[in-house]
Coordinates of C-alpha atoms and ligand atoms in Angstrom, one line a residue:
Chain A
M23 CA 279.3 4.9 78.1
A24 CA 277.5 8.3 77.3
K25 CA 275.9 9.6 80.8
R26 CA 274.4 12.9 81.0
L27 CA 273.0 16.1 83.4
L28 CA 269.4 16.0 83.7
R29 CA 267.3 18.0 85.0
L30 CA 263.6 16.5 86.1
V31 CA 260.8 18.5 88.0
L32 CA 260.3 15.6 90.2
N33 CA 257.6 15.1 92.6
G34 CA 257.2 18.9 92.7
R35 CA 260.9 19.4 93.4
P36 CA 263.5 20.4 90.3
Q37 CA 266.5 17.6 91.0
D38 CA 269.1 17.1 89.4
G39 CA 271.6 13.4 88.5
V40 CA 273.1 12.3 86.1
A41 CA 271.8 9.8 84.0
A42 CA 273.1 7.3 81.8
D43 CA 272.0 6.9 78.0
N44 CA 270.2 3.6 78.4
M45 CA 269.1 3.7 82.1
L46 CA 265.4 3.2 82.0
L47 CA 263.2 5.7 83.8
L48 CA 262.4 3.1 86.1
D49 CA 266.0 1.6 86.7
Y50 CA 266.4 6.0 87.4
L51 CA 263.6 6.3 89.8
R52 CA 264.3 3.2 92.0
E53 CA 268.4 2.4 91.8
V54 CA 269.3 5.7 91.9
L55 CA 267.2 8.1 93.1
A56 CA 266.1 5.1 95.9
L57 CA 262.4 6.8 95.1
T58 CA 261.2 2.7 95.0
G59 CA 257.6 3.4 94.9
T60 CA 257.3 2.4 91.6
K61 CA 257.5 -1.5 91.2
T62 CA 258.5 -3.6 88.2
G63 CA 256.3 -6.0 87.4
C64 CA 256.8 -7.7 84.5
D65 CA 260.4 -7.7 81.8
G66 CA 258.8 -4.7 79.5
G67 CA 255.3 -3.2 78.9
E68 CA 253.0 -6.0 79.7
C69 CA 251.3 -5.3 83.7
G70 CA 250.8 -0.8 84.2
A71 CA 252.7 -1.9 87.9
C72 CA 255.5 0.8 86.5
T73 CA 253.3 3.0 86.1
V74 CA 254.8 6.5 86.7
L75 CA 253.0 10.6 85.3
I76 CA 254.8 12.8 83.0
D77 CA 253.6 16.2 82.1
D78 CA 250.4 14.4 83.9
K79 CA 249.8 11.3 81.4
P80 CA 250.1 8.0 83.0
V81 CA 253.8 6.4 81.3
L82 CA 255.3 2.9 81.5
S83 CA 258.8 3.7 83.0
C84 CA 260.0 0.7 82.5
L85 CA 259.5 1.1 78.8
T86 CA 260.8 5.1 78.5
L87 CA 264.6 6.0 78.7
A88 CA 265.2 8.3 81.3
V89 CA 267.3 11.3 79.4
T90 CA 263.9 12.0 77.3
C91 CA 262.3 13.2 80.9
A92 CA 264.5 15.6 80.6
G93 CA 263.0 18.8 81.4
K94 CA 259.9 17.6 82.1
R95 CA 257.4 16.9 85.4
V96 CA 257.0 13.6 86.6
D97 CA 255.7 11.6 89.7
T98 CA 255.4 8.9 91.2
V99 CA 253.4 7.3 94.2
E100 CA 256.0 9.2 96.2
A101 CA 254.8 12.4 95.4
L102 CA 251.1 12.0 96.4
A103 CA 249.9 11.9 99.9
D104 CA 251.3 15.2 102.1
D105 CA 253.4 15.5 104.8
G106 CA 251.4 11.8 105.8
R107 CA 248.1 13.0 104.9
L108 CA 246.7 10.2 102.5
S109 CA 246.1 11.6 99.7
A110 CA 242.1 11.7 97.9
I111 CA 243.2 8.3 95.5
Q112 CA 245.6 6.9 98.1
R113 CA 242.4 7.2 101.1
G114 CA 240.4 5.9 97.8
F115 CA 242.7 2.8 98.1
H116 CA 242.3 2.3 101.7
E117 CA 239.2 2.9 102.3
K118 CA 237.6 0.1 99.8
L119 CA 240.0 -1.8 100.1
G120 CA 241.6 -1.5 96.2
A121 CA 244.6 -3.4 97.7
Q122 CA 245.5 -6.6 98.8
C123 CA 249.5 -7.9 97.8
G124 CA 250.1 -4.0 96.8
A125 CA 251.7 -5.1 94.6
C126 CA 250.0 -3.6 91.9
T127 CA 249.2 -0.7 93.8
P128 CA 252.2 2.5 93.0
G129 CA 250.7 1.9 88.9
F130 CA 246.8 1.4 89.9
L131 CA 247.5 4.8 92.0
M132 CA 249.3 6.5 89.1
A133 CA 246.8 5.1 86.0
S134 CA 244.0 6.1 88.6
E135 CA 246.0 10.1 89.9
G136 CA 246.2 10.5 85.7
L137 CA 242.4 9.7 84.7
L138 CA 241.1 11.9 88.2
R139 CA 243.8 14.5 87.1
R140 CA 242.3 14.8 83.6
N141 CA 238.5 14.0 84.5
P142 CA 237.6 14.5 88.1
D143 CA 234.4 13.0 87.7
P144 CA 234.7 9.9 85.7
S145 CA 231.5 6.8 85.6
E146 CA 232.1 4.1 86.1
D147 CA 233.0 3.5 82.1
E148 CA 235.7 5.1 82.0
I149 CA 237.1 4.5 84.6
R150 CA 237.5 1.3 82.7
D151 CA 239.6 2.2 80.6
A152 CA 241.9 4.4 82.1
L153 CA 243.1 1.8 83.8
G154 CA 243.5 -0.6 80.9
S155 CA 247.2 -1.5 80.9
N156 CA 247.3 -2.4 84.4
I157 CA 247.0 -5.7 85.6
C158 CA 246.5 -7.1 89.3
R159 CA 245.8 -11.1 90.0
C160 CA 244.7 -10.4 93.1
T161 CA 241.4 -8.0 93.6
G162 CA 239.6 -9.1 90.9
Y163 CA 239.7 -5.3 89.6
V164 CA 236.2 -4.7 91.5
K165 CA 236.9 -2.8 94.7
I166 CA 239.6 -0.4 92.3
I167 CA 237.4 0.3 90.6
E168 CA 235.2 1.9 93.8
A169 CA 238.4 2.7 95.0
V170 CA 238.5 6.2 92.0
R171 CA 235.2 6.2 92.5
H172 CA 235.1 6.4 95.8
A173 CA 237.8 9.1 95.7
A174 CA 236.4 11.3 92.9
D175 CA 233.2 11.5 95.6
L176 CA 235.9 12.4 98.8
L177 CA 237.7 14.8 95.8
K178 CA 234.3 16.8 95.3
Q179 CA 234.1 16.6 99.1
Q180 CA 237.2 18.1 99.7
E181 CA 235.7 21.0 97.5
T182 CA 232.7 22.2 99.2
A183 CA 234.3 22.1 101.9
A184 CA 236.9 24.1 101.1
Chain B
M2 CA 268.2 -4.1 87.4
D3 CA 269.4 -6.2 84.4
A4 CA 271.5 -2.8 82.7
L5 CA 270.1 -2.5 78.9
P6 CA 273.0 -3.3 76.6
E7 CA 275.3 0.6 76.2
F8 CA 273.3 2.8 73.7
E9 CA 273.3 6.6 73.0
V10 CA 270.1 8.8 72.3
V11 CA 270.4 11.3 69.8
R12 CA 267.5 14.0 69.8
P13 CA 266.5 15.8 67.0
T14 CA 264.6 18.4 67.1
T15 CA 264.1 18.6 63.0
V16 CA 263.8 16.5 60.4
E17 CA 266.8 17.2 58.5
D18 CA 268.5 16.7 62.1
V19 CA 267.2 13.1 61.8
V20 CA 268.4 12.6 58.6
A21 CA 272.1 13.8 60.3
A22 CA 272.3 11.8 63.3
R23 CA 270.9 8.5 60.8
A24 CA 274.3 9.6 59.4
A25 CA 276.6 10.3 61.6
H26 CA 275.0 6.8 63.4
P27 CA 275.3 3.7 61.9
G28 CA 273.0 1.0 61.9
S29 CA 271.0 3.7 64.8
R30 CA 267.2 3.2 65.3
L31 CA 264.8 6.0 65.8
V32 CA 262.3 4.8 68.6
G33 CA 258.8 7.1 69.0
G34 CA 256.9 5.4 72.3
G35 CA 259.4 2.8 73.4
T36 CA 256.9 0.8 73.0
D37 CA 257.8 -2.3 70.7
L38 CA 261.2 -1.7 70.1
V39 CA 262.6 -1.1 74.0
V40 CA 260.6 -4.2 75.2
N41 CA 262.5 -6.0 72.5
I42 CA 266.2 -4.4 73.2
R43 CA 264.4 -5.0 76.5
R44 CA 264.7 -9.4 75.8
G45 CA 268.0 -9.1 73.6
I46 CA 266.3 -9.2 70.1
E47 CA 268.0 -6.1 69.5
A48 CA 271.5 -3.7 70.7
P49 CA 271.5 -0.4 68.3
P50 CA 274.8 1.9 69.0
A51 CA 272.6 5.2 68.6
L52 CA 268.3 5.5 69.6
I53 CA 267.2 8.8 67.3
D54 CA 263.9 9.9 69.6
M55 CA 261.8 11.3 67.6
T56 CA 259.6 12.4 70.0
G57 CA 260.9 15.9 69.8
V58 CA 260.7 16.8 65.8
D59 CA 257.5 19.1 66.7
E60 CA 256.9 18.8 62.6
L61 CA 255.9 15.7 62.8
K62 CA 253.5 15.9 65.3
T63 CA 250.3 17.4 63.6
I64 CA 247.5 16.0 62.2
D65 CA 245.7 17.5 59.2
A66 CA 242.0 16.1 58.5
D67 CA 239.2 17.2 56.2
A68 CA 236.1 15.6 54.4
D69 CA 238.9 15.2 51.8
A70 CA 242.6 13.5 52.6
I71 CA 244.3 13.4 56.4
T72 CA 248.5 13.6 56.6
V73 CA 249.1 12.3 60.0
G74 CA 252.7 13.1 61.7
A75 CA 255.1 9.8 62.6
S76 CA 255.2 11.7 66.1
V77 CA 251.9 12.2 67.1
T78 CA 250.8 10.1 70.3
L79 CA 247.9 7.4 69.2
A80 CA 246.6 9.0 71.8
E81 CA 246.1 12.1 70.4
L82 CA 244.8 10.0 67.1
A83 CA 241.4 8.5 68.7
E84 CA 240.5 11.1 70.2
H85 CA 240.9 13.9 67.3
P86 CA 238.1 15.4 66.2
D87 CA 238.0 15.6 62.7
V88 CA 239.6 11.8 62.6
R89 CA 236.8 10.4 64.4
A90 CA 234.4 12.2 62.1
H91 CA 235.4 11.7 58.4
Y92 CA 237.8 8.6 59.1
P93 CA 236.6 6.6 62.3
A94 CA 238.3 3.7 61.0
I95 CA 241.3 5.4 61.8
A96 CA 240.1 6.8 65.1
A97 CA 238.9 2.9 66.1
A98 CA 241.9 1.8 65.5
A99 CA 244.6 4.5 66.9
G100 CA 242.2 4.2 70.2
E101 CA 242.3 0.3 70.6
I102 CA 245.7 -0.1 70.7
A103 CA 247.2 -2.1 73.2
G104 CA 246.6 -0.2 76.5
P105 CA 245.7 3.7 77.7
T106 CA 248.6 4.0 79.3
H107 CA 250.8 2.5 75.2
R108 CA 249.0 5.3 74.0
V109 CA 250.0 8.1 75.0
M110 CA 253.2 6.8 74.7
G111 CA 252.7 4.8 71.1
T112 CA 253.4 7.1 67.9
V113 CA 251.9 6.9 64.2
G114 CA 255.4 5.9 63.7
G115 CA 255.8 3.2 65.5
N116 CA 253.0 1.6 64.9
I117 CA 253.2 1.4 61.1
C118 CA 256.3 -0.1 61.6
L119 CA 255.9 -2.2 64.1
D120 CA 258.4 -4.9 64.1
T121 CA 256.8 -8.6 63.0
R122 CA 255.9 -10.5 66.0
C123 CA 256.1 -15.1 66.5
I124 CA 255.8 -17.0 69.5
F125 CA 260.0 -17.6 68.9
Y126 CA 260.5 -14.4 68.6
N127 CA 258.8 -12.2 70.9
Q128 CA 260.8 -13.6 74.2
S129 CA 263.5 -13.7 76.5
D130 CA 266.7 -13.9 75.1
W131 CA 267.3 -17.2 77.3
W132 CA 264.4 -18.9 75.9
R133 CA 265.3 -18.2 72.1
G134 CA 268.6 -19.4 72.8
S135 CA 267.8 -22.7 74.6
N136 CA 265.6 -23.1 71.3
N137 CA 268.6 -22.2 68.8
H138 CA 267.2 -18.9 67.9
C139 CA 265.6 -18.4 65.2
L140 CA 265.6 -17.6 61.0
K141 CA 264.3 -13.8 61.8
T142 CA 267.2 -14.0 64.4
T143 CA 270.7 -15.0 64.1
G144 CA 268.8 -19.0 64.1
E145 CA 269.3 -21.0 60.8
M146 CA 265.6 -22.0 60.5
C147 CA 262.2 -21.6 61.1
H148 CA 260.0 -23.9 64.0
V149 CA 257.1 -22.1 62.8
A150 CA 257.5 -23.9 59.4
P151 CA 260.9 -26.0 59.3
K152 CA 261.1 -26.5 55.8
S153 CA 260.4 -22.7 55.1
K154 CA 264.2 -22.7 53.6
G155 CA 265.0 -19.4 54.8
V156 CA 260.9 -17.5 54.9
C157 CA 260.4 -16.5 57.8
F158 CA 256.5 -15.7 57.9
A159 CA 255.8 -13.5 61.6
T160 CA 253.4 -11.7 61.8
F161 CA 252.7 -8.0 60.9
S162 CA 249.9 -6.7 64.3
G163 CA 249.8 -3.3 63.9
D164 CA 246.1 -1.3 63.8
L165 CA 246.8 1.5 62.0
A166 CA 248.5 0.1 58.3
P167 CA 244.4 -1.7 57.6
A168 CA 242.7 1.3 58.9
F169 CA 244.9 3.3 56.3
L170 CA 245.3 1.2 53.6
L171 CA 240.9 1.4 53.0
F172 CA 241.9 4.7 52.2
D173 CA 243.9 3.6 50.1
G174 CA 247.5 5.2 51.9
E175 CA 250.7 5.9 51.7
V176 CA 253.6 7.7 53.7
E177 CA 256.3 10.4 53.5
L178 CA 260.1 8.6 53.5
A179 CA 263.0 10.8 54.3
G180 CA 266.6 9.2 53.8
P181 CA 270.0 10.2 52.3
S182 CA 268.8 10.4 49.5
G183 CA 265.3 13.0 49.4
R184 CA 262.0 12.6 50.4
R185 CA 260.1 10.1 48.3
S186 CA 256.5 8.9 49.2
L187 CA 255.2 5.1 48.8
P188 CA 252.1 3.5 48.8
L189 CA 251.3 1.7 51.7
T190 CA 250.3 -1.4 48.9
E191 CA 254.5 -1.1 48.1
L192 CA 255.7 -0.4 51.7
Y193 CA 254.5 -3.8 52.4
I194 CA 256.6 -6.4 51.0
G195 CA 256.4 -10.0 53.3
Y196 CA 254.4 -11.6 51.1
S197 CA 256.9 -15.0 52.1
R198 CA 256.9 -16.2 48.9
Q199 CA 258.5 -19.9 48.6
D200 CA 261.4 -18.7 45.9
G201 CA 262.6 -15.8 48.4
S202 CA 261.1 -12.7 45.5
T203 CA 260.3 -10.8 48.2
G204 CA 260.1 -10.2 51.6
D205 CA 259.1 -12.5 54.5
G206 CA 257.9 -11.9 57.8
K207 CA 262.4 -10.7 58.6
T208 CA 262.2 -8.0 55.3
Y209 CA 258.5 -7.1 55.8
M210 CA 259.1 -3.1 55.2
S211 CA 260.5 -1.6 51.3
L212 CA 262.0 1.0 53.6
E213 CA 265.3 1.6 51.7
P214 CA 269.0 1.8 54.1
D215 CA 268.5 4.8 56.7
E216 CA 265.2 5.9 55.3
F217 CA 262.2 6.3 58.0
V218 CA 258.6 7.5 58.3
L219 CA 257.4 11.2 58.1
R220 CA 253.7 11.7 57.7
V221 CA 251.1 8.8 56.9
R222 CA 248.7 10.6 54.7
A223 CA 245.3 8.7 52.8
R224 CA 242.0 9.7 50.8
N225 CA 238.6 10.3 51.4
A226 CA 235.7 8.9 48.5
P227 CA 232.5 10.5 48.6
G228 CA 230.1 8.5 50.8
L229 CA 232.2 6.3 52.8
V230 CA 231.8 4.7 55.6
S231 CA 234.1 3.0 57.4
G232 CA 235.4 0.8 60.5
Y233 CA 237.2 -1.0 62.5
D234 CA 237.4 -3.8 65.1
K235 CA 240.0 -6.6 66.0
M236 CA 239.8 -9.5 68.4
R237 CA 241.6 -10.3 71.4
I238 CA 242.6 -12.5 73.7
R239 CA 242.2 -10.3 76.6
R240 CA 239.8 -6.7 75.1
S241 CA 241.9 -3.9 77.1
I242 CA 245.6 -4.8 76.3
E243 CA 247.2 -6.6 74.3
Y244 CA 248.2 -7.6 70.0
P245 CA 245.1 -9.0 67.4
V246 CA 244.5 -12.4 67.2
A247 CA 242.7 -10.7 64.1
G248 CA 241.8 -7.1 63.4
A249 CA 239.8 -5.8 59.9
G250 CA 238.7 -2.0 58.6
V251 CA 236.1 -2.5 56.6
A252 CA 235.1 0.4 54.4
L253 CA 232.2 0.9 51.7
R254 CA 230.0 2.9 50.2
R255 CA 226.0 1.9 49.8
D256 CA 223.1 3.6 47.0
G257 CA 220.1 2.7 48.3
D258 CA 220.3 -0.8 48.3
T259 CA 223.2 -0.3 45.9
L260 CA 226.8 -1.4 47.5
A261 CA 228.2 0.4 45.3
D262 CA 231.8 0.2 47.0
L263 CA 233.8 -2.2 49.4
R264 CA 237.1 -2.0 50.4
V265 CA 238.3 -4.1 53.3
A266 CA 242.2 -4.7 55.4
I267 CA 243.5 -7.5 57.5
T268 CA 245.9 -7.6 59.9
G269 CA 246.7 -10.0 63.0
T270 CA 247.4 -13.5 60.0
N271 CA 250.2 -12.5 57.2
P272 CA 253.3 -10.7 57.4
R273 CA 251.8 -7.7 55.8
P274 CA 248.5 -6.2 56.2
V275 CA 246.0 -7.2 53.7
R276 CA 243.6 -5.2 51.9
L277 CA 241.5 -7.8 49.6
D278 CA 242.2 -7.8 46.3
G279 CA 238.9 -8.3 44.2
T280 CA 236.9 -6.5 46.2
E281 CA 235.1 -4.3 42.8
A282 CA 233.6 -8.0 41.9
L283 CA 231.5 -8.0 44.6
C284 CA 229.8 -5.1 44.7
G285 CA 227.2 -3.4 42.5
G286 CA 223.6 -4.8 43.9
P287 CA 222.5 -5.6 47.5
L288 CA 224.5 -7.1 50.7
D289 CA 223.0 -10.7 49.8
D290 CA 224.8 -13.6 50.1
R291 CA 227.0 -13.6 47.3
V292 CA 228.4 -10.5 49.3
T293 CA 229.1 -12.9 52.1
D294 CA 229.6 -15.4 50.4
G295 CA 232.6 -13.4 47.6
L296 CA 234.6 -12.0 51.1
D297 CA 234.8 -15.3 52.8
E298 CA 236.6 -16.4 49.4
L299 CA 238.9 -13.5 49.0
V300 CA 239.9 -14.0 53.0
R301 CA 240.3 -17.5 52.7
D302 CA 242.3 -17.6 49.4
Q303 CA 244.5 -14.4 50.9
I304 CA 245.0 -14.4 54.6
M305 CA 247.4 -17.0 55.5
A306 CA 248.1 -17.5 59.5
M307 CA 250.6 -19.5 60.2
K308 CA 251.1 -20.9 63.9
T309 CA 253.0 -17.3 64.7
T310 CA 251.0 -17.3 67.9
F311 CA 249.0 -18.6 70.7
T312 CA 246.4 -19.5 68.5
P313 CA 245.6 -21.7 66.0
G314 CA 246.2 -19.8 62.2
H315 CA 242.8 -21.0 60.6
Y316 CA 241.4 -19.7 63.8
R317 CA 242.9 -16.8 63.2
R318 CA 241.6 -16.5 59.6
R319 CA 238.4 -17.5 60.6
V320 CA 238.3 -14.6 62.7
A321 CA 239.1 -12.1 60.6
G322 CA 236.5 -12.8 58.0
V323 CA 233.5 -13.0 60.3
L324 CA 235.2 -9.9 61.6
A325 CA 235.3 -8.6 58.2
R326 CA 231.5 -9.9 57.7
R327 CA 230.1 -8.2 60.5
L328 CA 231.5 -5.5 60.5
M329 CA 230.2 -4.6 56.6
Q330 CA 226.6 -5.8 57.9
R331 CA 227.1 -3.0 60.1
L332 CA 228.1 -0.1 58.0
W333 CA 225.7 -1.6 55.3
D334 CA 222.8 -1.0 58.0
E335 CA 223.5 1.8 59.6
A336 CA 223.8 3.6 56.1
A337 CA 220.7 2.9 55.3
T338 CA 219.4 4.9 58.4
S339 CA 221.9 7.8 58.0
Ligands
FAD417 C1 250.8 -4.9 76.0 C2 251.2 -4.2 74.2 C3 250.4 -4.4 73.8 C4 250.2 -3.9 72.4 N1 248.8 -4.4 72.2 C5 249.0 -3.3 69.9 C6 248.1 -4.0 69.6 O1 246.8 -4.4 70.0 N2 247.4 -3.5 68.5 C7 249.2 -2.4 68.1 O2 248.8 -2.3 67.2 N3 250.4 -2.5 68.3 C8 250.3 -3.4 69.8 N4 250.8 -2.8 70.1 C9 252.7 -2.4 70.3 C10 253.2 -1.0 70.6 O3 252.5 -0.3 71.8 C11 252.1 0.0 68.8 O4 251.6 -0.7 68.0 C12 252.5 1.1 69.5 O5 252.0 2.3 67.8 C13 254.5 1.5 68.2 O6 254.7 2.9 68.6 P1 256.6 3.7 69.5 O7 255.9 4.4 68.5 O8 256.2 2.9 70.7 O9 256.9 1.9 68.8 P2 258.2 2.0 68.8 O10 258.9 0.8 69.8 O11 259.2 3.3 69.3 O12 258.7 1.8 67.3 C14 258.7 0.9 66.5 C15 259.4 0.5 65.4 O13 259.3 0.9 64.1 C16 260.5 1.9 64.7 N5 259.8 3.6 64.4 C17 259.4 4.4 65.2 N6 259.3 5.6 64.4 C18 259.5 5.7 63.1 C19 259.1 6.3 62.0 N7 258.9 7.5 62.0 N8 259.8 5.7 60.7 C20 260.5 4.7 60.6 N9 261.0 4.0 61.4 C21 260.1 3.6 62.8 C22 261.6 2.1 65.2 O14 262.7 1.7 64.7 C23 261.0 0.8 65.7 O15 261.7 -0.7 65.2 C24 251.5 -3.3 72.1 C25 252.3 -3.0 72.9 C26 252.8 -3.8 74.5 C27 253.9 -3.8 74.9
SF4_418 S1 258.3 -17.5 61.7 FE1 259.8 -18.6 62.0 S2 261.7 -17.8 61.3 FE2 259.8 -16.1 61.6 S3 260.0 -15.7 63.9 FE3 258.2 -17.6 63.6 S4 260.1 -19.0 64.0 FE4 261.3 -17.7 64.0
FES419 S1 256.9 -3.5 84.7 FE1 255.5 -4.0 84.2 S2 254.7 -2.6 82.4 FE2 256.5 -1.4 83.0
FES420 S1 247.1 -6.5 94.6 FE1 248.3 -8.2 94.5 S2 248.1 -8.2 92.4 FE2 246.4 -5.9 92.7

C-alpha cells in the first residue's frame, strides 16, 4: 500500500506524519493523530459532523483524502480553545445552549468558525446558509443560530475591548 | 474504521500530467472534490486502483465570462462559480444552479468537472454493499436485472441529477475534452447519451456519457445570445442539502409582447439532462395559454422519470413541468419591467 509523508499545519502547528493513500482525513485525524474531537456521523457526505477547516474553508473530512491536504492548514475543533479558555464560537454554543447530545457540535462549531472567519458579522440568513451542510437531530437549529449570532456579538465586544 | 479499498493517489499539476497519469494507471478515475466518487468508493460501488486528483491542476481553475461567452475550467469549485460576479451578471441560470448544489460545505469541495460527470443515481444503487448484496445487486453494478424495470432487458434507468448540465444546456453548452488521442470539443447534447432505448441503440443510466476510454473534461463552454434572460430552480425534499427531485433551467427573450426565444432544460428525471426539443414552435406570440399548454406537452413527451428515487416518477415529472412553467412566467414578467 502506498504511504507517504504528510506535512500539515495542524491547529496552528507543523505536523509531520505518515498517511496511506487510501486514508480519509477523518480517519487520519481520529485514528492516527488521536484527535477524536472530529466526529463521524454518517456513511459519507450527508451530515457535516466531520467538518474541519482547510485553509479557513469548511470541508467534510469524511470525503477528503488525507494526502491531498499536504502543505495545507487544517483546523479541527481542538484548535478553538486557547489553553482551556473557550473561543467566541464555543462560548456562543455554551451560553445559548447550542448543543444537546453534542454529536453534531464539532461540525457545527467548525462550519460556524469558517463563517465567522470570512464574515464576522453575519445576518441570520447568512448563518442559515452557511450551516446548510450540517444536520442536528436534537436542537431544532434555533438555538444553534442564536449561538452563532451570540458568538459574533462576543467577537465585536472583544474587539472594542482590545 | 472501515478501511477503503487500496488505491494510489496521483497528484498532477498540468493537463499533460493528467493524460500521462491516466495512461500509466489503467482503470484510474479522476477525483475533484470527491463528494460523489468518494461516497461511492466508501459504499463499495467502485474500487479504482488509482485516483487522479484534479484539484492541483491550476490551468483548469479559471473562469472567463462576459456578455458573449463563458468558459469554466473543470477544477473550478461550485462555490467559486456561484459567486463569480460576471457569471451572476450574464449567466444567472448557471450561477443559481451552482449555488443550489448540495450544501455550502459541499460547494467548497465539489468541482465543475465532477458535477458535469456526476454519476447517475438510483435507490437500488446509492446504497451500501450489504444493502445492494441483499438485493442481488442490479445491472448498473454486478447484478443481472434492473429492480426499477425488471423487464428492461439490460437497460438501466438511473437518474442524472447534476444541476450544472441543464443550466449550460440553455446556452448550447459544450465540453472541451482531452484524452489519449488528443483534444476535441463535444456539445453537451452529444456528451449525455442516457436515452435508455429498449433496443439498446444508445446509452442508458449505466453508460450515460459518450467519453472515450481515459478521456476527461477540461472545460465547459457556452454562448450567450443578445437579450436572453435566464434562471434556474429546483425542488428538493430538504431544501438546504439534497439532490433535486427535479430541476429546471429556462432562458428566454422577450421583444415587447412577443416571446422571441425560449429554451428549457430539465434534470433529476431522465438518465440524461434534457434540453426540451420543440420550444421554438412556442415562440412568436405572447406568453399565453398556448405557450404554457405547449410547454406542458413537451414535458409530458420528453421527460421520463422512473421510480429511481423515493419520490414517484410521475410526481417528479409534474414537478419538472411546474418549475419550468413558473420560471418561464417569472422571467417573462421581469423582462417586461427591465
Ligand atoms: C448530501 C449530498 C447532496 C448533493 N446534492 C447535489 C445536488 O443537489 N445537485 C448536484 O448536482 N449534485 C449534488 N451532490 C453531488 C456532488 O456534491 C456535486 O455534484 C459535485 O459537483 C460533484 O463534484 P466533485 O468534484 O465532488 O465530484 P467527484 O466526486 O470528484 O467526481 C464525480 C465524478 O466525476 C468524475 N470526474 C471528476 N472530474 C472529472 C473531469 N475533469 N473529467 C471527467 N470526469 C471527472 C469522477 O471520476 C467521478 O466519476 C450532492 C452530494 C451529496 C453528498
Ligand atoms: S435503474 Fe435499474 S439497473 Fe439502473 S441502478 Fe436502478 S435498479 Fe439498477
Ligand atoms: S461524517 Fe457525515 S458528512 Fe462526514
Ligand atoms: S445536539 Fe444532538 S445532533 Fe445536534
